[in-house]
mmCIF file with all atom_site columns, C-alpha atoms in Angstrom:
data_model
loop_
_atom_site.group_PDB
_atom_site.id
_atom_site.type_symbol
_atom_site.label_atom_id
_atom_site.label_alt_id
_atom_site.label_comp_id
_atom_site.label_asym_id
_atom_site.label_entity_id
_atom_site.label_seq_id
_atom_site.pdbx_PDB_ins_code
_atom_site.Cartn_x
_atom_site.Cartn_y
_atom_site.Cartn_z
_atom_site.occupancy
_atom_site.B_iso_or_equiv
_atom_site.pdbx_formal_charge
_atom_site.auth_seq_id
_atom_site.auth_comp_id
_atom_site.auth_asym_id
_atom_site.auth_atom_id
_atom_site.pdbx_PDB_model_num
ATOM 1   C CA . MET A 1 1   ? 0.108   -0.135  -0.122  1.00 0.00 ? 630 MET A CA 1
ATOM 2   C CA . ASN A 1 2   ? 1.424   3.206   -0.893  1.00 0.00 ? 631 ASN A CA 1
ATOM 3   C CA . ASP A 1 3   ? 1.143   6.812   1.163   1.00 0.00 ? 632 ASP A CA 1
ATOM 4   C CA . ALA A 1 4   ? -1.717  8.084   -1.643  1.00 0.00 ? 633 ALA A CA 1
ATOM 5   C CA . THR A 1 5   ? -3.741  4.742   -1.161  1.00 0.00 ? 634 THR A CA 1
ATOM 6   C CA . ALA A 1 6   ? -3.389  4.829   2.843   1.00 0.00 ? 635 ALA A CA 1
ATOM 7   C CA . ARG A 1 7   ? -4.648  8.503   2.830   1.00 0.00 ? 636 ARG A CA 1
ATOM 8   C CA . ALA A 1 8   ? -7.308  7.749   0.678   1.00 0.00 ? 637 ALA A CA 1
ATOM 9   C CA . PRO A 1 9   ? -10.925 7.634   1.684   1.00 0.00 ? 638 PRO A CA 1
ATOM 10  C CA . ALA A 1 10  ? -12.403 3.928   2.390   1.00 0.00 ? 639 ALA A CA 1
ATOM 11  C CA . LEU A 1 11  ? -15.092 4.612   -0.007  1.00 0.00 ? 640 LEU A CA 1
ATOM 12  C CA . ALA A 1 12  ? -15.657 7.195   -2.681  1.00 0.00 ? 641 ALA A CA 1
ATOM 13  C CA . LEU A 1 13  ? -18.636 7.457   -5.092  1.00 0.00 ? 642 LEU A CA 1
ATOM 14  C CA . LYS A 1 14  ? -17.786 10.013  -8.100  1.00 0.00 ? 643 LYS A CA 1
ATOM 15  C CA . GLY A 1 15  ? -20.522 11.081  -10.615 1.00 0.00 ? 644 GLY A CA 1
ATOM 16  C CA . ILE A 1 16  ? -22.509 7.733   -10.298 1.00 0.00 ? 645 ILE A CA 1
ATOM 17  C CA . ARG A 1 17  ? -25.603 7.495   -12.608 1.00 0.00 ? 646 ARG A CA 1
ATOM 18  C CA . ARG A 1 18  ? -27.935 4.683   -13.175 1.00 0.00 ? 647 ARG A CA 1
ATOM 19  C CA . ALA A 1 19  ? -31.105 4.442   -15.096 1.00 0.00 ? 648 ALA A CA 1
ATOM 20  C CA . PHE A 1 20  ? -33.232 1.663   -15.596 1.00 0.00 ? 649 PHE A CA 1
ATOM 21  C CA . LYS A 1 21  ? -35.089 0.727   -18.838 1.00 0.00 ? 650 LYS A CA 1
ATOM 22  C CA . GLN A 1 22  ? -39.104 0.697   -19.010 1.00 0.00 ? 651 GLN A CA 1
ATOM 23  C CA . ALA A 1 23  ? -41.408 -0.640  -21.333 1.00 0.00 ? 652 ALA A CA 1
ATOM 24  C CA . ASP A 1 24  ? -43.167 1.931   -23.164 1.00 0.00 ? 653 ASP A CA 1
ATOM 25  C CA . ALA A 1 25  ? -41.404 4.813   -21.223 1.00 0.00 ? 654 ALA A CA 1
ATOM 26  C CA . PRO A 1 26  ? -38.433 6.729   -21.067 1.00 0.00 ? 655 PRO A CA 1
ATOM 27  C CA . PRO A 1 27  ? -35.819 5.256   -19.001 1.00 0.00 ? 656 PRO A CA 1
ATOM 28  C CA . LEU A 1 28  ? -36.253 5.924   -15.162 1.00 0.00 ? 657 LEU A CA 1
ATOM 29  C CA . THR A 1 29  ? -33.280 7.596   -13.943 1.00 0.00 ? 658 THR A CA 1
ATOM 30  C CA . VAL A 1 30  ? -32.453 6.592   -10.136 1.00 0.00 ? 659 VAL A CA 1
ATOM 31  C CA . LEU A 1 31  ? -29.090 8.017   -9.565  1.00 0.00 ? 660 LEU A CA 1
ATOM 32  C CA . ASP A 1 32  ? -27.777 11.075  -11.324 1.00 0.00 ? 661 ASP A CA 1
ATOM 33  C CA . ASP A 1 33  ? -24.221 12.313  -10.620 1.00 0.00 ? 662 ASP A CA 1
ATOM 34  C CA . ALA A 1 34  ? -24.233 10.966  -7.063  1.00 0.00 ? 663 ALA A CA 1
ATOM 35  C CA . ASN A 1 35  ? -21.173 11.755  -5.133  1.00 0.00 ? 664 ASN A CA 1
ATOM 36  C CA . LEU A 1 36  ? -20.199 10.527  -1.544  1.00 0.00 ? 665 LEU A CA 1
ATOM 37  C CA . THR A 1 37  ? -16.969 10.279  0.459   1.00 0.00 ? 666 THR A CA 1
ATOM 38  C CA . ILE A 1 38  ? -16.571 8.386   3.519   1.00 0.00 ? 667 ILE A CA 1
ATOM 39  C CA . ARG A 1 39  ? -13.446 8.037   5.604   1.00 0.00 ? 668 ARG A CA 1
ATOM 40  C CA . ALA A 1 40  ? -12.312 4.977   7.855   1.00 0.00 ? 669 ALA A CA 1
ATOM 41  C CA . GLY A 1 41  ? -13.834 5.484   11.384  1.00 0.00 ? 670 GLY A CA 1
ATOM 42  C CA . GLU A 1 42  ? -16.891 7.445   10.219  1.00 0.00 ? 671 GLU A CA 1
ATOM 43  C CA . ILE A 1 43  ? -20.528 5.995   10.180  1.00 0.00 ? 672 ILE A CA 1
ATOM 44  C CA . VAL A 1 44  ? -22.749 7.828   8.030   1.00 0.00 ? 673 VAL A CA 1
ATOM 45  C CA . ALA A 1 45  ? -26.518 7.287   7.550   1.00 0.00 ? 674 ALA A CA 1
ATOM 46  C CA . LEU A 1 46  ? -28.150 7.185   4.180   1.00 0.00 ? 675 LEU A CA 1
ATOM 47  C CA . VAL A 1 47  ? -31.856 8.425   4.260   1.00 0.00 ? 676 VAL A CA 1
ATOM 48  C CA . GLY A 1 48  ? -34.388 9.122   1.650   1.00 0.00 ? 677 GLY A CA 1
ATOM 49  C CA . PRO A 1 49  ? -38.057 8.081   0.616   1.00 0.00 ? 678 PRO A CA 1
ATOM 50  C CA . SER A 1 50  ? -38.887 4.757   -0.411  1.00 0.00 ? 679 SER A CA 1
ATOM 51  C CA . GLY A 1 51  ? -38.072 4.275   -4.041  1.00 0.00 ? 680 GLY A CA 1
ATOM 52  C CA . SER A 1 52  ? -35.456 6.990   -3.996  1.00 0.00 ? 681 SER A CA 1
ATOM 53  C CA . GLY A 1 53  ? -32.477 4.708   -4.940  1.00 0.00 ? 682 GLY A CA 1
ATOM 54  C CA . LYS A 1 54  ? -30.853 3.836   -1.674  1.00 0.00 ? 683 LYS A CA 1
ATOM 55  C CA . SER A 1 55  ? -30.654 0.193   -2.242  1.00 0.00 ? 684 SER A CA 1
ATOM 56  C CA . THR A 1 56  ? -29.287 0.757   -5.598  1.00 0.00 ? 685 THR A CA 1
ATOM 57  C CA . LEU A 1 57  ? -26.813 3.042   -4.277  1.00 0.00 ? 686 LEU A CA 1
ATOM 58  C CA . LEU A 1 58  ? -25.771 0.424   -1.640  1.00 0.00 ? 687 LEU A CA 1
ATOM 59  C CA . GLN A 1 59  ? -25.440 -2.297  -4.617  1.00 0.00 ? 688 GLN A CA 1
ATOM 60  C CA . ILE A 1 60  ? -23.292 -0.113  -6.649  1.00 0.00 ? 689 ILE A CA 1
ATOM 61  C CA . ALA A 1 61  ? -21.115 0.729   -3.811  1.00 0.00 ? 690 ALA A CA 1
ATOM 62  C CA . GLY A 1 62  ? -20.722 -2.808  -2.846  1.00 0.00 ? 691 GLY A CA 1
ATOM 63  C CA . LEU A 1 63  ? -19.661 -3.703  -6.334  1.00 0.00 ? 692 LEU A CA 1
ATOM 64  C CA . LEU A 1 64  ? -22.595 -6.069  -6.730  1.00 0.00 ? 693 LEU A CA 1
ATOM 65  C CA . GLU A 1 65  ? -24.195 -3.786  -9.577  1.00 0.00 ? 694 GLU A CA 1
ATOM 66  C CA . ARG A 1 66  ? -22.175 -1.510  -12.216 1.00 0.00 ? 695 ARG A CA 1
ATOM 67  C CA . PRO A 1 67  ? -23.145 2.086   -12.593 1.00 0.00 ? 696 PRO A CA 1
ATOM 68  C CA . ASP A 1 68  ? -23.991 3.209   -16.319 1.00 0.00 ? 697 ASP A CA 1
ATOM 69  C CA . SER A 1 69  ? -21.183 5.791   -15.310 1.00 0.00 ? 698 SER A CA 1
ATOM 70  C CA . GLY A 1 70  ? -19.236 7.187   -12.593 1.00 0.00 ? 699 GLY A CA 1
ATOM 71  C CA . GLU A 1 71  ? -16.430 5.480   -10.478 1.00 0.00 ? 700 GLU A CA 1
ATOM 72  C CA . VAL A 1 72  ? -16.503 3.518   -7.054  1.00 0.00 ? 701 VAL A CA 1
ATOM 73  C CA . LEU A 1 73  ? -13.331 3.691   -5.187  1.00 0.00 ? 702 LEU A CA 1
ATOM 74  C CA . LEU A 1 74  ? -12.410 1.478   -2.233  1.00 0.00 ? 703 LEU A CA 1
ATOM 75  C CA . GLY A 1 75  ? -9.374  2.460   -0.537  1.00 0.00 ? 704 GLY A CA 1
ATOM 76  C CA . GLY A 1 76  ? -8.454  4.694   -3.469  1.00 0.00 ? 705 GLY A CA 1
ATOM 77  C CA . GLU A 1 77  ? -8.657  1.536   -5.682  1.00 0.00 ? 706 GLU A CA 1
ATOM 78  C CA . PRO A 1 78  ? -11.034 2.087   -8.699  1.00 0.00 ? 707 PRO A CA 1
ATOM 79  C CA . ALA A 1 79  ? -13.211 -0.714  -9.681  1.00 0.00 ? 708 ALA A CA 1
ATOM 80  C CA . SER A 1 80  ? -14.408 0.365   -13.337 1.00 0.00 ? 709 SER A CA 1
ATOM 81  C CA . GLY A 1 81  ? -11.776 -1.437  -14.852 1.00 0.00 ? 710 GLY A CA 1
ATOM 82  C CA . LEU A 1 82  ? -11.823 -4.432  -13.137 1.00 0.00 ? 711 LEU A CA 1
ATOM 83  C CA . GLY A 1 83  ? -13.531 -7.579  -14.739 1.00 0.00 ? 712 GLY A CA 1
ATOM 84  C CA . ASP A 1 84  ? -15.852 -9.779  -12.485 1.00 0.00 ? 713 ASP A CA 1
ATOM 85  C CA . GLY A 1 85  ? -13.280 -11.719 -10.950 1.00 0.00 ? 714 GLY A CA 1
ATOM 86  C CA . GLY A 1 86  ? -11.357 -8.523  -9.822  1.00 0.00 ? 715 GLY A CA 1
ATOM 87  C CA . ARG A 1 87  ? -14.770 -7.057  -8.698  1.00 0.00 ? 716 ARG A CA 1
ATOM 88  C CA . THR A 1 88  ? -15.501 -10.362 -6.521  1.00 0.00 ? 717 THR A CA 1
ATOM 89  C CA . ALA A 1 89  ? -11.808 -10.447 -5.090  1.00 0.00 ? 718 ALA A CA 1
ATOM 90  C CA . LEU A 1 90  ? -11.991 -6.798  -3.989  1.00 0.00 ? 719 LEU A CA 1
ATOM 91  C CA . ARG A 1 91  ? -15.579 -6.951  -2.639  1.00 0.00 ? 720 ARG A CA 1
ATOM 92  C CA . ARG A 1 92  ? -14.233 -10.187 -0.584  1.00 0.00 ? 721 ARG A CA 1
ATOM 93  C CA . ARG A 1 93  ? -11.312 -8.089  0.761   1.00 0.00 ? 722 ARG A CA 1
ATOM 94  C CA . ALA A 1 94  ? -12.589 -4.900  1.277   1.00 0.00 ? 723 ALA A CA 1
ATOM 95  C CA . LEU A 1 95  ? -16.466 -5.071  1.871   1.00 0.00 ? 724 LEU A CA 1
ATOM 96  C CA . GLY A 1 96  ? -18.892 -6.245  4.505   1.00 0.00 ? 725 GLY A CA 1
ATOM 97  C CA . PHE A 1 97  ? -22.686 -6.472  3.851   1.00 0.00 ? 726 PHE A CA 1
ATOM 98  C CA . VAL A 1 98  ? -25.604 -6.554  6.402   1.00 0.00 ? 727 VAL A CA 1
ATOM 99  C CA . TYR A 1 99  ? -29.135 -6.628  5.128   1.00 0.00 ? 728 TYR A CA 1
ATOM 100 C CA . GLN A 1 100 ? -32.762 -6.473  6.705   1.00 0.00 ? 729 GLN A CA 1
ATOM 101 C CA . TYR A 1 101 ? -33.158 -9.976  6.648   1.00 0.00 ? 730 TYR A CA 1
ATOM 102 C CA . HIS A 1 102 ? -30.376 -11.896 7.651   1.00 0.00 ? 731 HIS A CA 1
ATOM 103 C CA . HIS A 1 103 ? -29.753 -14.400 4.797   1.00 0.00 ? 732 HIS A CA 1
ATOM 104 C CA . LEU A 1 104 ? -27.822 -16.962 7.246   1.00 0.00 ? 733 LEU A CA 1
ATOM 105 C CA . LEU A 1 105 ? -27.181 -20.224 5.938   1.00 0.00 ? 734 LEU A CA 1
ATOM 106 C CA . PRO A 1 106 ? -30.087 -22.578 7.910   1.00 0.00 ? 735 PRO A CA 1
ATOM 107 C CA . GLU A 1 107 ? -28.099 -25.900 7.896   1.00 0.00 ? 736 GLU A CA 1
ATOM 108 C CA . PHE A 1 108 ? -24.982 -24.175 9.517   1.00 0.00 ? 737 PHE A CA 1
ATOM 109 C CA . SER A 1 109 ? -24.643 -23.001 12.951  1.00 0.00 ? 738 SER A CA 1
ATOM 110 C CA . ALA A 1 110 ? -24.063 -19.645 14.027  1.00 0.00 ? 739 ALA A CA 1
ATOM 111 C CA . GLU A 1 111 ? -20.513 -20.200 14.316  1.00 0.00 ? 740 GLU A CA 1
ATOM 112 C CA . GLU A 1 112 ? -20.344 -21.916 10.958  1.00 0.00 ? 741 GLU A CA 1
ATOM 113 C CA . ASN A 1 113 ? -22.024 -19.220 9.280   1.00 0.00 ? 742 ASN A CA 1
ATOM 114 C CA . VAL A 1 114 ? -19.286 -16.840 10.456  1.00 0.00 ? 743 VAL A CA 1
ATOM 115 C CA . ILE A 1 115 ? -16.696 -19.426 9.436   1.00 0.00 ? 744 ILE A CA 1
ATOM 116 C CA . VAL A 1 116 ? -17.625 -19.906 5.746   1.00 0.00 ? 745 VAL A CA 1
ATOM 117 C CA . PRO A 1 117 ? -16.760 -16.442 4.407   1.00 0.00 ? 746 PRO A CA 1
ATOM 118 C CA . GLN A 1 118 ? -13.247 -16.562 6.039   1.00 0.00 ? 747 GLN A CA 1
ATOM 119 C CA . MET A 1 119 ? -12.563 -19.980 4.393   1.00 0.00 ? 748 MET A CA 1
ATOM 120 C CA . VAL A 1 120 ? -13.856 -18.857 1.089   1.00 0.00 ? 749 VAL A CA 1
ATOM 121 C CA . ALA A 1 121 ? -10.948 -15.920 1.553   1.00 0.00 ? 750 ALA A CA 1
ATOM 122 C CA . GLY A 1 122 ? -8.536  -18.439 2.108   1.00 0.00 ? 751 GLY A CA 1
ATOM 123 C CA . LYS A 1 123 ? -8.210  -18.448 5.995   1.00 0.00 ? 752 LYS A CA 1
ATOM 124 C CA . SER A 1 124 ? -7.457  -21.595 7.827   1.00 0.00 ? 753 SER A CA 1
ATOM 125 C CA . LYS A 1 125 ? -10.473 -23.204 9.627   1.00 0.00 ? 754 LYS A CA 1
ATOM 126 C CA . ARG A 1 126 ? -8.559  -22.850 12.830  1.00 0.00 ? 755 ARG A CA 1
ATOM 127 C CA . GLU A 1 127 ? -7.879  -19.078 12.204  1.00 0.00 ? 756 GLU A CA 1
ATOM 128 C CA . ALA A 1 128 ? -11.487 -18.533 11.008  1.00 0.00 ? 757 ALA A CA 1
ATOM 129 C CA . ARG A 1 129 ? -13.129 -20.292 14.103  1.00 0.00 ? 758 ARG A CA 1
ATOM 130 C CA . GLY A 1 130 ? -11.009 -18.134 16.411  1.00 0.00 ? 759 GLY A CA 1
ATOM 131 C CA . ARG A 1 131 ? -11.968 -15.063 14.554  1.00 0.00 ? 760 ARG A CA 1
ATOM 132 C CA . ALA A 1 132 ? -15.596 -16.363 14.643  1.00 0.00 ? 761 ALA A CA 1
ATOM 133 C CA . ARG A 1 133 ? -15.859 -16.962 18.299  1.00 0.00 ? 762 ARG A CA 1
ATOM 134 C CA . ASP A 1 134 ? -14.189 -13.638 19.274  1.00 0.00 ? 763 ASP A CA 1
ATOM 135 C CA . LEU A 1 135 ? -16.912 -11.745 17.142  1.00 0.00 ? 764 LEU A CA 1
ATOM 136 C CA . LEU A 1 136 ? -19.603 -13.699 18.512  1.00 0.00 ? 765 LEU A CA 1
ATOM 137 C CA . ALA A 1 137 ? -18.639 -13.237 22.144  1.00 0.00 ? 766 ALA A CA 1
ATOM 138 C CA . ARG A 1 138 ? -18.342 -9.518  21.449  1.00 0.00 ? 767 ARG A CA 1
ATOM 139 C CA . MET A 1 139 ? -21.953 -9.746  20.210  1.00 0.00 ? 768 MET A CA 1
ATOM 140 C CA . GLY A 1 140 ? -22.962 -11.284 23.355  1.00 0.00 ? 769 GLY A CA 1
ATOM 141 C CA . LEU A 1 141 ? -23.483 -14.836 21.691  1.00 0.00 ? 770 LEU A CA 1
ATOM 142 C CA . GLU A 1 142 ? -20.803 -16.658 23.320  1.00 0.00 ? 771 GLU A CA 1
ATOM 143 C CA . LYS A 1 143 ? -23.286 -19.698 24.406  1.00 0.00 ? 772 LYS A CA 1
ATOM 144 C CA . ARG A 1 144 ? -25.081 -19.383 20.894  1.00 0.00 ? 773 ARG A CA 1
ATOM 145 C CA . GLY A 1 145 ? -22.374 -20.420 18.361  1.00 0.00 ? 774 GLY A CA 1
ATOM 146 C CA . HIS A 1 146 ? -23.499 -23.875 18.251  1.00 0.00 ? 775 HIS A CA 1
ATOM 147 C CA . HIS A 1 147 ? -27.184 -23.065 17.474  1.00 0.00 ? 776 HIS A CA 1
ATOM 148 C CA . ARG A 1 148 ? -28.594 -23.024 14.014  1.00 0.00 ? 777 ARG A CA 1
ATOM 149 C CA . PRO A 1 149 ? -30.529 -19.775 12.862  1.00 0.00 ? 778 PRO A CA 1
ATOM 150 C CA . GLY A 1 150 ? -33.847 -21.396 13.198  1.00 0.00 ? 779 GLY A CA 1
ATOM 151 C CA . GLN A 1 151 ? -32.906 -21.952 17.039  1.00 0.00 ? 780 GLN A CA 1
ATOM 152 C CA . LEU A 1 152 ? -32.094 -18.445 17.656  1.00 0.00 ? 781 LEU A CA 1
ATOM 153 C CA . SER A 1 153 ? -34.477 -15.133 18.181  1.00 0.00 ? 782 SER A CA 1
ATOM 154 C CA . GLY A 1 154 ? -34.737 -12.435 15.343  1.00 0.00 ? 783 GLY A CA 1
ATOM 155 C CA . GLY A 1 155 ? -32.308 -10.097 17.212  1.00 0.00 ? 784 GLY A CA 1
ATOM 156 C CA . GLU A 1 156 ? -29.589 -12.997 17.682  1.00 0.00 ? 785 GLU A CA 1
ATOM 157 C CA . GLN A 1 157 ? -30.007 -13.862 14.167  1.00 0.00 ? 786 GLN A CA 1
ATOM 158 C CA . GLN A 1 158 ? -29.091 -10.294 13.054  1.00 0.00 ? 787 GLN A CA 1
ATOM 159 C CA . ARG A 1 159 ? -26.155 -10.149 15.447  1.00 0.00 ? 788 ARG A CA 1
ATOM 160 C CA . VAL A 1 160 ? -24.785 -13.225 13.833  1.00 0.00 ? 789 VAL A CA 1
ATOM 161 C CA . ALA A 1 161 ? -25.513 -11.579 10.566  1.00 0.00 ? 790 ALA A CA 1
ATOM 162 C CA . ILE A 1 162 ? -23.197 -8.505  11.617  1.00 0.00 ? 791 ILE A CA 1
ATOM 163 C CA . ALA A 1 163 ? -20.636 -10.759 12.800  1.00 0.00 ? 792 ALA A CA 1
ATOM 164 C CA . ARG A 1 164 ? -20.402 -12.666 9.517   1.00 0.00 ? 793 ARG A CA 1
ATOM 165 C CA . ALA A 1 165 ? -20.258 -9.216  7.877   1.00 0.00 ? 794 ALA A CA 1
ATOM 166 C CA . LEU A 1 166 ? -17.264 -8.516  9.640   1.00 0.00 ? 795 LEU A CA 1
ATOM 167 C CA . ALA A 1 167 ? -15.531 -11.735 9.575   1.00 0.00 ? 796 ALA A CA 1
ATOM 168 C CA . ASN A 1 168 ? -13.107 -10.815 6.740   1.00 0.00 ? 797 ASN A CA 1
ATOM 169 C CA . ALA A 1 169 ? -12.148 -7.308  8.308   1.00 0.00 ? 798 ALA A CA 1
ATOM 170 C CA . PRO A 1 170 ? -13.344 -5.131  5.627   1.00 0.00 ? 799 PRO A CA 1
ATOM 171 C CA . ARG A 1 171 ? -12.706 -1.711  5.275   1.00 0.00 ? 800 ARG A CA 1
ATOM 172 C CA . VAL A 1 172 ? -16.429 -0.643  4.519   1.00 0.00 ? 801 VAL A CA 1
ATOM 173 C CA . LEU A 1 173 ? -19.506 -1.929  5.923   1.00 0.00 ? 802 LEU A CA 1
ATOM 174 C CA . LEU A 1 174 ? -22.661 -1.587  4.109   1.00 0.00 ? 803 LEU A CA 1
ATOM 175 C CA . ALA A 1 175 ? -25.980 -2.150  5.417   1.00 0.00 ? 804 ALA A CA 1
ATOM 176 C CA . ASP A 1 176 ? -29.436 -1.707  4.370   1.00 0.00 ? 805 ASP A CA 1
ATOM 177 C CA . GLU A 1 177 ? -32.071 -1.384  7.144   1.00 0.00 ? 806 GLU A CA 1
ATOM 178 C CA . PRO A 1 178 ? -29.855 -3.568  9.290   1.00 0.00 ? 807 PRO A CA 1
ATOM 179 C CA . THR A 1 179 ? -32.861 -3.822  12.187  1.00 0.00 ? 808 THR A CA 1
ATOM 180 C CA . GLY A 1 180 ? -35.714 -3.139  9.862   1.00 0.00 ? 809 GLY A CA 1
ATOM 181 C CA . ASN A 1 181 ? -37.550 -6.492  10.612  1.00 0.00 ? 810 ASN A CA 1
ATOM 182 C CA . LEU A 1 182 ? -37.117 -6.181  14.371  1.00 0.00 ? 811 LEU A CA 1
ATOM 183 C CA . ASP A 1 183 ? -39.503 -5.011  17.000  1.00 0.00 ? 812 ASP A CA 1
ATOM 184 C CA . PRO A 1 184 ? -38.265 -1.533  18.406  1.00 0.00 ? 813 PRO A CA 1
ATOM 185 C CA . HIS A 1 185 ? -36.883 -2.592  21.736  1.00 0.00 ? 814 HIS A CA 1
ATOM 186 C CA . THR A 1 186 ? -34.763 -5.298  19.868  1.00 0.00 ? 815 THR A CA 1
ATOM 187 C CA . ALA A 1 187 ? -33.681 -3.044  17.056  1.00 0.00 ? 816 ALA A CA 1
ATOM 188 C CA . ASP A 1 188 ? -32.363 -0.518  19.467  1.00 0.00 ? 817 ASP A CA 1
ATOM 189 C CA . ALA A 1 189 ? -30.182 -3.085  21.554  1.00 0.00 ? 818 ALA A CA 1
ATOM 190 C CA . VAL A 1 190 ? -28.843 -4.795  18.234  1.00 0.00 ? 819 VAL A CA 1
ATOM 191 C CA . PHE A 1 191 ? -28.224 -1.173  16.844  1.00 0.00 ? 820 PHE A CA 1
ATOM 192 C CA . ALA A 1 192 ? -26.151 -0.374  19.756  1.00 0.00 ? 821 ALA A CA 1
ATOM 193 C CA . GLU A 1 193 ? -23.848 -3.672  19.402  1.00 0.00 ? 822 GLU A CA 1
ATOM 194 C CA . PHE A 1 194 ? -23.682 -2.910  15.811  1.00 0.00 ? 823 PHE A CA 1
ATOM 195 C CA . MET A 1 195 ? -22.157 0.499   16.365  1.00 0.00 ? 824 MET A CA 1
ATOM 196 C CA . ARG A 1 196 ? -20.005 -0.593  19.095  1.00 0.00 ? 825 ARG A CA 1
ATOM 197 C CA . LEU A 1 197 ? -18.502 -3.399  16.869  1.00 0.00 ? 826 LEU A CA 1
ATOM 198 C CA . VAL A 1 198 ? -18.144 -1.156  13.996  1.00 0.00 ? 827 VAL A CA 1
ATOM 199 C CA . ARG A 1 199 ? -16.290 1.449   15.955  1.00 0.00 ? 828 ARG A CA 1
ATOM 200 C CA . GLU A 1 200 ? -14.107 -1.153  17.678  1.00 0.00 ? 829 GLU A CA 1
ATOM 201 C CA . GLU A 1 201 ? -13.204 -2.385  14.187  1.00 0.00 ? 830 GLU A CA 1
ATOM 202 C CA . GLY A 1 202 ? -12.546 1.238   12.901  1.00 0.00 ? 831 GLY A CA 1
ATOM 203 C CA . LEU A 1 203 ? -14.313 0.589   9.610   1.00 0.00 ? 832 LEU A CA 1
ATOM 204 C CA . ALA A 1 204 ? -16.089 3.083   7.448   1.00 0.00 ? 833 ALA A CA 1
ATOM 205 C CA . GLY A 1 205 ? -20.184 2.312   7.423   1.00 0.00 ? 834 GLY A CA 1
ATOM 206 C CA . LEU A 1 206 ? -22.923 3.536   5.004   1.00 0.00 ? 835 LEU A CA 1
ATOM 207 C CA . ILE A 1 207 ? -26.199 2.515   6.638   1.00 0.00 ? 836 ILE A CA 1
ATOM 208 C CA . ALA A 1 208 ? -29.533 3.101   4.629   1.00 0.00 ? 837 ALA A CA 1
ATOM 209 C CA . THR A 1 209 ? -32.325 3.560   7.094   1.00 0.00 ? 838 THR A CA 1
ATOM 210 C CA . HIS A 1 210 ? -35.569 5.102   7.296   1.00 0.00 ? 839 HIS A CA 1
ATOM 211 C CA . ASN A 1 211 ? -35.354 5.343   11.266  1.00 0.00 ? 840 ASN A CA 1
ATOM 212 C CA . PRO A 1 212 ? -34.464 9.108   11.975  1.00 0.00 ? 841 PRO A CA 1
ATOM 213 C CA . VAL A 1 213 ? -33.720 8.170   15.529  1.00 0.00 ? 842 VAL A CA 1
ATOM 214 C CA . LEU A 1 214 ? -31.021 5.804   14.342  1.00 0.00 ? 843 LEU A CA 1
ATOM 215 C CA . ALA A 1 215 ? -29.914 8.037   11.692  1.00 0.00 ? 844 ALA A CA 1
ATOM 216 C CA . GLN A 1 216 ? -29.134 10.972  14.345  1.00 0.00 ? 845 GLN A CA 1
ATOM 217 C CA . ARG A 1 217 ? -26.990 8.318   16.297  1.00 0.00 ? 846 ARG A CA 1
ATOM 218 C CA . MET A 1 218 ? -24.276 8.096   13.339  1.00 0.00 ? 847 MET A CA 1
ATOM 219 C CA . ASP A 1 219 ? -21.747 10.790  12.401  1.00 0.00 ? 848 ASP A CA 1
ATOM 220 C CA . ARG A 1 220 ? -23.397 12.167  9.701   1.00 0.00 ? 849 ARG A CA 1
ATOM 221 C CA . VAL A 1 221 ? -26.494 12.127  7.669   1.00 0.00 ? 850 VAL A CA 1
ATOM 222 C CA . VAL A 1 222 ? -26.934 12.144  3.882   1.00 0.00 ? 851 VAL A CA 1
ATOM 223 C CA . THR A 1 223 ? -30.133 12.425  2.075   1.00 0.00 ? 852 THR A CA 1
ATOM 224 C CA . LEU A 1 224 ? -30.577 10.961  -1.381  1.00 0.00 ? 853 LEU A CA 1
ATOM 225 C CA . ARG A 1 225 ? -33.094 13.009  -3.383  1.00 0.00 ? 854 ARG A CA 1
ATOM 226 C CA . ASP A 1 226 ? -33.503 13.301  -6.989  1.00 0.00 ? 855 ASP A CA 1
ATOM 227 C CA . GLY A 1 227 ? -30.742 10.886  -7.781  1.00 0.00 ? 856 GLY A CA 1
ATOM 228 C CA . ARG A 1 228 ? -28.076 13.091  -5.716  1.00 0.00 ? 857 ARG A CA 1
ATOM 229 C CA . VAL A 1 229 ? -26.592 12.714  -2.373  1.00 0.00 ? 858 VAL A CA 1
ATOM 230 C CA . GLU A 1 230 ? -27.247 15.868  -0.163  1.00 0.00 ? 859 GLU A CA 1
ATOM 231 C CA . ALA A 1 231 ? -26.036 16.672  3.273   1.00 0.00 ? 860 ALA A CA 1
ATOM 232 C CA . ALA A 1 232 ? -28.958 16.522  5.486   1.00 0.00 ? 861 ALA A CA 1
#
């Protein structure tokens, strides 16, 4: 890593544009010259009405979808020139994801769900197990590691999903309504643990949420409006 890369923002979106074709209608422009920069250790709330493009922006930031134009940079490394294999490798190395639904593998235990992505990334099973147990303990799940997702509560499932997202020590964590499926009390507790763990790991975080109370607990709030990212 050179000095310029070390000083670069953890995530930078530059001039992102994305439009979708419609039958018998002009293309629907969802993102139009969207720009956003997030530095390591900063947690940013992404807000906006339903249909404003928050999930599309997260998909593009996470290299799961290509923009029509513009650039995504992770730690100063541009993604536009990468093929599918390079994008996958960069995504595994630099990004973690948390979704509204946990998407845990039902046939595996909580611990195994956190081990699997590490082994895919090339870690030994012993190293992956140690990291999994550490993350689950930090989420208050040290006694639940051998339980399968169906044996866990909704809050516990989402805690495991958060641990899994952090398993490979990403630079950037992207989350789409990470507590949206939980009741208010559980959501508040899970979000508090989520924020604590993200700060302990020193990550950059971009969190899409409809909850204004949760948004105000983050370092900065940005709004997606008319396809552009604006300071709230």
